Amino acid sequence: VLTLDDRGQVLLPKDLRENLAKAGDKLVAISRCREGETCCITLIQAEKLANSIRQFLGPLLKELIEV
């Protein structure tokens, strides 16, 4: 369970910090809304998200350039 403080900051539990990232890593928060309210928040390391996007879009962009 995470608690939001009065400044809107969240402290990640130690085990999550140790397994998810190291100091200085950038994390991306992705939220999903249902009926106008946030229902889910996902954290992903920015580098891993960027790599996934490159892998997905790379072949598509290459194909578009060749057309």
Coordinates of C-alpha atoms in Angstrom, one line a residue:
V1 CA 0.0 0.0 0.0
L2 CA 1.3 3.4 -1.0
T3 CA 0.4 6.6 0.7
L4 CA 0.1 10.0 -1.0
D5 CA 1.5 12.8 1.2
D6 CA 0.2 16.4 1.4
R7 CA 2.6 17.4 -1.5
G8 CA 1.3 14.7 -3.8
Q9 CA 4.5 12.6 -3.4
V10 CA 4.5 8.8 -3.0
L11 CA 7.2 6.8 -1.2
L12 CA 7.8 3.4 -2.9
P13 CA 8.3 0.6 -0.4
K14 CA 11.9 -0.6 -0.1
D15 CA 11.4 -4.0 -1.7
L16 CA 9.8 -2.3 -4.7
R17 CA 12.5 0.3 -5.0
E18 CA 15.2 -2.4 -4.9
N19 CA 13.5 -4.6 -7.5
L20 CA 12.2 -1.9 -9.8
A21 CA 15.0 0.7 -10.3
K22 CA 18.1 2.2 -8.9
A23 CA 18.7 5.8 -7.8
G24 CA 18.6 8.2 -10.7
D25 CA 16.4 6.0 -12.9
K26 CA 13.5 7.7 -14.5
L27 CA 10.0 6.1 -14.1
V28 CA 7.0 6.8 -16.2
A29 CA 3.6 6.8 -14.6
I30 CA 0.8 5.7 -17.0
S31 CA -2.7 6.1 -15.8
R32 CA -6.0 4.7 -17.0
C33 CA -9.3 6.4 -16.6
R34 CA -12.8 4.9 -16.5
E35 CA -15.9 7.1 -16.4
G36 CA -13.7 10.2 -15.8
E37 CA -11.8 8.8 -12.8
T38 CA -8.3 7.4 -12.6
C39 CA -8.6 3.7 -11.8
C40 CA -5.1 2.3 -12.4
I41 CA -1.6 3.6 -12.4
T42 CA 1.4 1.7 -13.8
L43 CA 5.0 2.5 -13.3
I44 CA 7.6 1.5 -15.9
Q45 CA 11.3 2.4 -16.2
A46 CA 11.5 5.1 -18.9
E47 CA 14.4 3.3 -20.6
K48 CA 12.4 0.0 -20.9
L49 CA 9.4 1.9 -22.3
A50 CA 11.5 3.7 -24.8
N51 CA 13.1 0.4 -25.9
S52 CA 9.6 -1.2 -26.3
I53 CA 8.4 1.7 -28.4
R54 CA 11.5 1.5 -30.6
Q55 CA 11.0 -2.2 -31.1
F56 CA 7.4 -1.7 -32.0
L57 CA 7.7 1.4 -34.2
G58 CA 11.1 0.7 -35.7
P59 CA 9.9 -1.9 -38.3
L60 CA 6.8 0.1 -39.0
L61 CA 8.8 3.3 -39.6
K62 CA 11.3 1.5 -41.8
E63 CA 8.4 0.1 -43.9
L64 CA 6.9 3.5 -44.3
I65 CA 10.2 5.1 -45.4
E66 CA 10.6 2.4 -48.0
V67 CA 7.2 3.0 -49.5

